[in-house]
XYZ file of N, CA and C in Angstrom:
531
model
N 104.403 85.569 100.789
C 104.067 86.919 100.378
C 105.352 87.750 100.335
N 105.577 88.449 99.234
C 106.757 89.303 99.128
C 106.622 90.515 100.041
N 107.757 90.989 100.510
C 107.796 92.139 101.420
C 108.205 93.383 100.636
N 107.398 94.429 100.770
C 107.626 95.698 100.081
C 107.738 96.795 101.134
N 108.859 97.524 101.107
C 109.078 98.602 102.077
C 109.033 99.940 101.346
N 108.309 100.871 101.930
C 108.104 102.197 101.345
C 108.747 103.254 102.221
N 109.452 104.174 101.599
C 109.952 105.350 102.294
C 108.782 106.299 102.506
N 108.935 107.213 103.442
C 107.848 108.145 103.724
C 108.031 109.474 102.979
N 109.096 110.206 103.298
C 109.277 111.545 102.734
C 109.618 111.477 101.247
N 108.832 112.179 100.469
C 108.960 112.266 99.020
C 108.710 110.948 98.301
N 108.075 110.014 99.008
C 107.531 108.808 98.388
C 106.041 108.741 98.742
N 105.727 108.647 100.025
C 104.327 108.712 100.460
C 103.885 110.160 100.694
N 104.777 110.945 101.262
C 104.473 112.334 101.639
C 105.173 113.309 100.695
N 104.502 114.377 100.368
C 105.056 115.372 99.455
C 105.865 116.422 100.233
N 106.906 115.952 100.886
C 107.733 116.791 101.753
C 108.444 117.888 100.970
N 108.951 117.561 99.800
C 109.677 118.546 98.988
C 108.815 119.782 98.709
N 107.554 119.567 98.374
C 106.671 120.701 98.068
C 106.462 121.595 99.283
N 106.341 120.998 100.462
C 106.188 121.816 101.672
C 107.453 122.642 101.903
N 108.611 122.035 101.702
C 109.871 122.763 101.873
C 110.001 123.899 100.865
N 109.618 123.652 99.636
C 109.656 124.701 98.603
C 108.729 125.845 98.997
N 107.540 125.521 99.473
C 106.599 126.563 99.916
C 107.223 127.435 101.005
N 107.922 126.807 101.947
C 108.564 127.555 103.039
C 109.667 128.456 102.499
N 110.502 127.921 101.631
C 111.605 128.705 101.063
C 111.056 129.918 100.311
N 110.063 129.687 99.464
C 109.522 130.791 98.659
C 108.798 131.835 99.510
N 108.184 131.415 100.606
C 107.435 132.353 101.444
C 108.307 133.063 102.474
N 109.310 132.362 103.027
C 110.015 132.884 104.194
C 111.491 133.205 103.994
N 112.063 132.801 102.869
C 113.488 133.039 102.637
C 113.656 134.148 101.610
N 114.758 134.862 101.716
C 115.096 135.848 100.701
C 115.758 135.097 99.544
N 115.072 135.037 98.397
C 115.594 134.256 97.273
C 115.099 134.817 95.946
N 115.893 134.596 94.912
C 115.487 134.960 93.550
C 114.945 133.730 92.815
N 114.963 132.586 93.480
C 114.489 131.340 92.885
C 112.971 131.354 92.765
N 112.464 130.591 91.782
C 111.024 130.431 91.652
C 110.674 128.943 91.729
N 109.395 128.638 91.767
C 108.932 127.260 91.954
C 109.525 126.303 90.919
N 109.646 126.732 89.694
C 110.171 125.865 88.629
C 111.625 125.459 88.891
N 112.412 126.343 89.496
C 113.804 126.017 89.810
C 113.895 124.779 90.698
N 112.928 124.605 91.575
C 112.951 123.506 92.543
C 112.434 122.190 91.966
N 111.998 122.196 90.722
C 111.502 120.965 90.102
C 112.604 120.195 89.385
N 113.748 120.847 89.159
C 114.816 120.187 88.398
C 116.103 119.984 89.186
N 116.192 120.582 90.370
C 117.388 120.451 91.201
C 116.983 120.298 92.656
N 117.829 119.620 93.406
C 117.569 119.428 94.822
C 117.854 120.679 95.626
N 117.309 120.722 96.831
C 117.506 121.869 97.719
C 118.983 122.107 98.017
N 119.748 121.037 98.167
C 121.186 121.173 98.452
C 121.939 121.872 97.324
N 121.446 121.711 96.103
C 122.081 122.369 94.952
C 121.693 123.841 94.844
N 120.516 124.180 95.318
C 119.975 125.515 95.099
C 120.162 126.489 96.260
N 120.215 125.970 97.480
C 120.231 126.854 98.641
C 121.629 127.017 99.217
N 121.859 128.158 99.799
C 123.103 128.448 100.515
C 123.136 127.579 101.776
N 124.322 127.160 102.236
C 124.395 126.343 103.458
C 123.669 126.956 104.666
N 123.688 128.280 104.799
C 122.964 128.914 105.911
C 121.456 128.731 105.749
N 120.974 128.784 104.512
C 119.552 128.565 104.261
C 119.180 127.103 104.552
N 120.061 126.185 104.166
C 119.816 124.769 104.467
C 119.763 124.527 105.965
N 120.661 125.160 106.689
C 120.679 125.024 108.148
C 119.375 125.545 108.746
N 118.911 126.689 108.263
C 117.645 127.257 108.735
C 116.481 126.308 108.422
N 116.499 125.726 107.236
C 115.451 124.794 106.838
C 115.467 123.544 107.718
N 116.653 123.050 108.057
C 116.763 121.877 108.939
C 116.210 122.181 110.330
N 116.432 123.389 110.818
C 115.863 123.765 112.123
C 114.339 123.777 112.059
N 113.804 124.271 110.961
C 112.355 124.279 110.766
C 111.825 122.850 110.724
N 112.546 121.970 110.024
C 112.120 120.579 109.900
C 112.158 119.847 111.239
N 113.006 120.283 112.148
C 113.099 119.632 113.452
C 112.158 120.254 114.487
N 111.295 121.133 114.032
C 110.305 121.743 114.918
C 109.100 120.810 115.044
N 108.645 120.531 116.275
C 107.448 119.696 116.423
C 106.295 120.262 115.588
N 105.623 119.388 114.878
C 104.499 119.790 114.035
C 104.843 119.921 112.568
N 106.127 120.030 112.228
C 106.486 120.227 110.818
C 105.945 119.106 109.938
N 106.110 117.870 110.362
C 105.727 116.729 109.524
C 104.247 116.356 109.651
N 103.513 117.035 110.510
C 102.134 116.656 110.810
C 101.164 116.893 109.654
N 101.410 117.919 108.838
C 100.418 118.297 107.824
C 100.935 118.232 106.388
N 101.951 117.438 106.164
C 102.481 117.312 104.799
C 101.445 116.597 103.926
N 101.210 117.111 102.727
C 100.236 116.451 101.848
C 100.715 115.053 101.430
N 99.763 114.173 101.199
C 100.054 112.836 100.694
C 100.289 112.942 99.189
N 101.246 112.164 98.683
C 101.484 112.126 97.241
C 100.231 111.614 96.530
N 99.943 112.205 95.396
C 98.762 111.830 94.618
C 98.778 110.335 94.286
N 97.674 109.672 94.589
C 97.522 108.250 94.277
C 98.126 107.300 95.291
N 98.839 107.828 96.288
C 99.538 106.956 97.233
C 98.576 106.127 98.082
N 97.565 106.746 98.650
C 96.679 106.021 99.564
C 96.004 104.850 98.849
N 95.429 105.115 97.691
C 94.710 104.077 96.959
C 95.653 102.953 96.525
N 96.810 103.319 96.005
C 97.754 102.311 95.516
C 98.325 101.483 96.660
N 98.705 102.135 97.751
C 99.257 101.405 98.888
C 98.203 100.468 99.470
N 96.961 100.908 99.515
C 95.897 100.030 100.012
C 95.779 98.780 99.134
N 95.819 98.946 97.823
C 95.776 97.785 96.917
C 97.005 96.899 97.116
N 98.176 97.514 97.246
C 99.405 96.738 97.463
C 99.308 95.892 98.727
N 98.615 96.405 99.743
C 98.524 95.701 101.027
C 97.794 94.364 100.903
N 97.059 94.170 99.834
C 96.364 92.896 99.618
C 97.301 91.818 99.081
N 98.410 92.232 98.463
C 99.285 91.282 97.778
C 100.706 91.231 98.326
N 101.075 92.206 99.139
C 102.431 92.303 99.677
C 102.371 92.528 101.184
N 103.413 92.071 101.864
C 103.585 92.446 103.263
C 104.240 93.826 103.233
N 103.527 94.845 103.681
C 103.988 96.229 103.559
C 104.633 96.739 104.842
N 105.715 97.491 104.652
C 106.378 98.204 105.739
C 106.628 99.631 105.284
N 106.689 100.542 106.237
C 107.149 101.901 105.977
C 108.422 102.079 106.782
N 109.485 102.508 106.105
C 110.753 102.779 106.781
C 111.116 104.225 106.518
N 111.260 104.982 107.587
C 111.601 106.390 107.439
C 112.840 106.708 108.262
N 113.822 107.289 107.601
C 115.089 107.644 108.252
C 114.908 108.983 108.947
N 114.393 108.932 110.164
C 114.021 110.173 110.853
C 114.961 110.522 112.000
N 116.064 109.844 112.129
C 116.960 110.100 113.251
C 117.590 111.493 113.181
N 117.690 112.044 111.973
C 118.241 113.387 111.798
C 117.323 114.450 112.410
N 116.023 114.158 112.439
C 115.025 115.092 112.968
C 114.212 114.381 114.048
N 114.773 114.257 115.250
C 114.122 113.470 116.294
C 112.729 113.963 116.689
N 112.453 115.225 116.485
C 111.116 115.731 116.813
C 110.050 115.245 115.830
N 110.479 114.568 114.770
C 109.533 114.118 113.743
C 108.825 112.814 114.102
N 109.296 112.067 115.090
C 108.725 110.756 115.395
C 107.208 110.786 115.555
N 106.717 111.583 116.483
C 105.275 111.619 116.778
C 104.488 112.078 115.549
N 104.972 113.151 114.896
C 104.285 113.661 113.704
C 104.170 112.583 112.633
N 105.278 111.906 112.368
C 105.289 110.900 111.306
C 104.398 109.714 111.663
N 104.471 109.279 112.910
C 103.643 108.155 113.325
C 102.157 108.513 113.202
N 101.779 109.692 113.687
C 100.383 110.133 113.607
C 99.946 110.326 112.162
N 100.833 110.857 111.332
C 100.539 111.074 109.914
C 100.238 109.740 109.232
N 101.073 108.745 109.497
C 100.848 107.420 108.909
C 99.534 106.815 109.386
N 99.249 106.951 110.681
C 98.005 106.415 111.249
C 96.789 107.094 110.595
N 96.889 108.380 110.335
C 95.784 109.129 109.733
C 95.559 108.744 108.265
N 96.648 108.693 107.482
C 96.515 108.496 106.037
C 96.602 107.032 105.595
N 97.272 106.204 106.372
C 97.475 104.795 106.011
C 97.115 103.898 107.203
N 95.885 103.985 107.702
C 95.508 103.247 108.908
C 95.568 101.727 108.736
N 95.600 101.268 107.521
C 95.653 99.831 107.236
C 97.071 99.265 107.360
N 98.072 100.117 107.547
C 99.431 99.638 107.812
C 99.592 99.579 109.327
N 99.783 98.385 109.883
C 99.868 98.275 111.346
C 101.114 98.951 111.907
N 101.027 99.421 113.134
C 102.160 100.095 113.778
C 103.377 99.179 113.840
N 103.152 97.883 113.866
C 104.265 96.922 113.907
C 105.068 96.922 112.609
N 104.517 97.523 111.553
C 105.184 97.560 110.254
C 105.732 98.944 109.919
N 105.934 99.754 110.936
C 106.523 101.077 110.768
C 107.896 101.057 111.423
N 108.917 101.423 110.640
C 110.300 101.369 111.111
C 110.892 102.778 111.078
N 111.268 103.281 112.265
C 112.001 104.540 112.360
C 113.473 104.166 112.474
N 114.284 104.684 111.568
C 115.676 104.245 111.551
C 116.606 105.368 111.094
N 117.894 105.048 111.079
C 118.910 105.905 110.489
C 119.120 105.407 109.070
N 120.163 104.621 108.866
C 120.393 104.019 107.547
C 119.458 102.854 107.315
N 118.992 102.717 106.098
C 118.028 101.673 105.785
C 118.686 100.350 105.398
N 119.984 100.255 105.591
C 120.683 98.999 105.303
C 120.188 97.880 106.216
N 119.549 98.218 107.320
C 119.035 97.211 108.255
C 117.745 96.564 107.769
N 117.107 97.145 106.764
C 115.812 96.669 106.306
C 115.963 95.349 105.550
N 115.181 94.360 105.965
C 115.130 93.066 105.295
C 113.817 92.994 104.527
N 113.900 93.203 103.234
C 112.707 93.282 102.417
C 113.067 92.857 100.994
N 112.064 92.469 100.232
C 112.320 92.119 98.834
C 112.506 93.373 97.985
N 111.740 94.431 98.301
C 111.800 95.686 97.547
C 111.806 96.868 98.504
N 112.506 97.916 98.097
C 112.478 99.196 98.796
C 112.227 100.280 97.769
N 111.179 101.070 97.976
C 110.913 102.229 97.125
C 111.329 103.449 97.927
N 112.316 104.188 97.403
C 112.912 105.305 98.136
C 113.355 106.368 97.140
N 113.444 107.607 97.604
C 113.898 108.697 96.735
C 115.386 108.992 96.896
N 116.049 108.355 97.863
C 117.474 108.614 98.078
C 118.318 107.420 97.671
N 119.246 107.659 96.767
C 120.129 106.618 96.253
C 120.937 105.981 97.386
N 121.350 106.777 98.386
C 122.160 106.213 99.474
C 121.422 105.090 100.189
N 120.100 105.177 100.287
C 119.331 104.105 100.919
C 119.248 102.871 100.031
N 119.132 103.089 98.742
C 119.055 101.964 97.813
C 120.410 101.266 97.679
N 121.497 102.023 97.727
C 122.839 101.454 97.570
C 123.169 100.465 98.688
N 122.692 100.736 99.897
C 122.986 99.875 101.042
C 121.952 98.758 101.212
N 120.895 98.805 100.441
C 119.793 97.862 100.582
C 120.135 96.537 99.905
N 119.805 95.428 100.552
C 120.151 94.098 100.036
C 119.151 93.564 99.000
N 117.911 94.040 99.030
C 116.904 93.588 98.072
C 116.957 94.412 96.794
N 115.834 94.503 96.096
C 115.750 95.276 94.849
C 115.285 96.686 95.167
N 116.096 97.661 94.809
C 115.768 99.054 95.055
C 115.060 99.684 93.877
N 114.029 100.449 94.167
C 113.271 101.199 93.160
C 113.374 102.672 93.540
N 113.842 103.498 92.613
C 114.031 104.926 92.875
C 112.763 105.697 92.533
N 112.211 106.390 93.535
C 111.048 107.247 93.313
C 111.574 108.620 92.907
N 111.175 109.093 91.740
C 111.693 110.353 91.204
C 111.441 111.529 92.137
N 112.483 112.346 92.285
C 112.432 113.584 93.055
C 113.467 114.520 92.425
N 113.315 115.825 92.600
C 114.271 116.754 91.981
C 115.731 116.453 92.300
N 116.027 115.937 93.479
C 117.417 115.681 93.857
C 117.990 114.396 93.258
N 117.186 113.594 92.546
C 117.735 112.349 91.992
C 117.515 112.195 90.490
N 117.155 113.256 89.813
C 116.780 113.155 88.398
C 117.923 112.718 87.483
N 119.171 112.925 87.890
C 120.312 112.528 87.045
C 120.790 111.098 87.333
N 120.200 110.458 88.304
C 120.588 109.095 88.675
C 120.065 108.087 87.650
N 120.926 107.196 87.198
C 120.528 106.230 86.168
C 120.771 104.770 86.567
N 121.229 104.521 87.774
C 121.603 103.155 88.166
C 120.465 102.309 88.734
N 119.270 102.861 88.861
C 118.166 102.123 89.475
C 116.912 102.202 88.624
N 116.097 101.175 88.733
C 114.768 101.234 88.134
C 114.049 102.403 88.786
N 113.314 103.163 87.998
C 112.704 104.401 88.470
C 111.193 104.364 88.304
N 110.505 104.933 89.294
C 109.079 105.218 89.191
C 108.915 106.712 89.445
N 107.982 107.321 88.748
C 107.791 108.766 88.885
C 106.466 109.143 89.528
N 105.636 108.148 89.789
C 104.321 108.416 90.380
C 103.797 107.127 90.994
N 102.698 107.256 91.729
C 102.072 106.065 92.290
C 101.377 105.254 91.212
N 101.044 105.879 90.096
C 100.519 105.131 88.945
C 101.603 104.188 88.431
N 102.847 104.676 88.352
C 103.967 103.826 87.939
C 104.166 102.666 88.915
N 104.054 102.944 90.210
C 104.196 101.887 91.224
C 103.108 100.838 91.017
N 101.886 101.290 90.778
C 100.775 100.377 90.547
C 101.044 99.490 89.334
N 101.509 100.079 88.258
C 101.801 99.308 87.050
C 102.920 98.301 87.283
N 103.903 98.673 88.069
C 105.036 97.795 88.323
C 104.683 96.635 89.251
N 103.915 96.909 90.298
C 103.676 95.888 91.321
C 102.286 95.251 91.280
N 101.337 95.837 90.586
C 99.979 95.295 90.586
C 99.504 94.818 89.222
N 100.250 95.120 88.196
C 99.839 94.795 86.837
C 99.658 93.283 86.632
N 100.544 92.499 87.250
C 100.503 91.051 87.003
C 99.785 90.265 88.100
N 99.226 90.955 89.097
C 98.543 90.211 90.173
C 97.040 90.181 89.951
């Protein structure tokens, strides 16, 4: 059975949208929602705003209620029949996220066993046939085949096969099974 590893933030979880909601509601900005669909937060926000956002992200509870990406639960459940599934999330930057992320996965993806959840820093340690991730730095260090999940911060990247939705993931990994 092939091994498929999934990133959590902005692949399974719609983390970017929660961050945009916070910026628009709580930060002084002239930006609007559409601005955040074509550029990453690092491109749009002042370093002080990014620092404030990182403090918010490291607050217990931040990751507990992030919405699931549309189609993720159904597609991942189908994938679990044909692939050995893992979730790898680089959460060392936000140590308070461990419990939230673990509970979130248990709630939304109960069919993925706790033994297949990896909390890590760099994902270069992951031994898998495929990694679906929104960050190029994780795919660059990965030894298997990297698949880039579209997000505003990676739209100009052209070096990886890209999926833009869980429908795309389904077509790529379930079409021939």
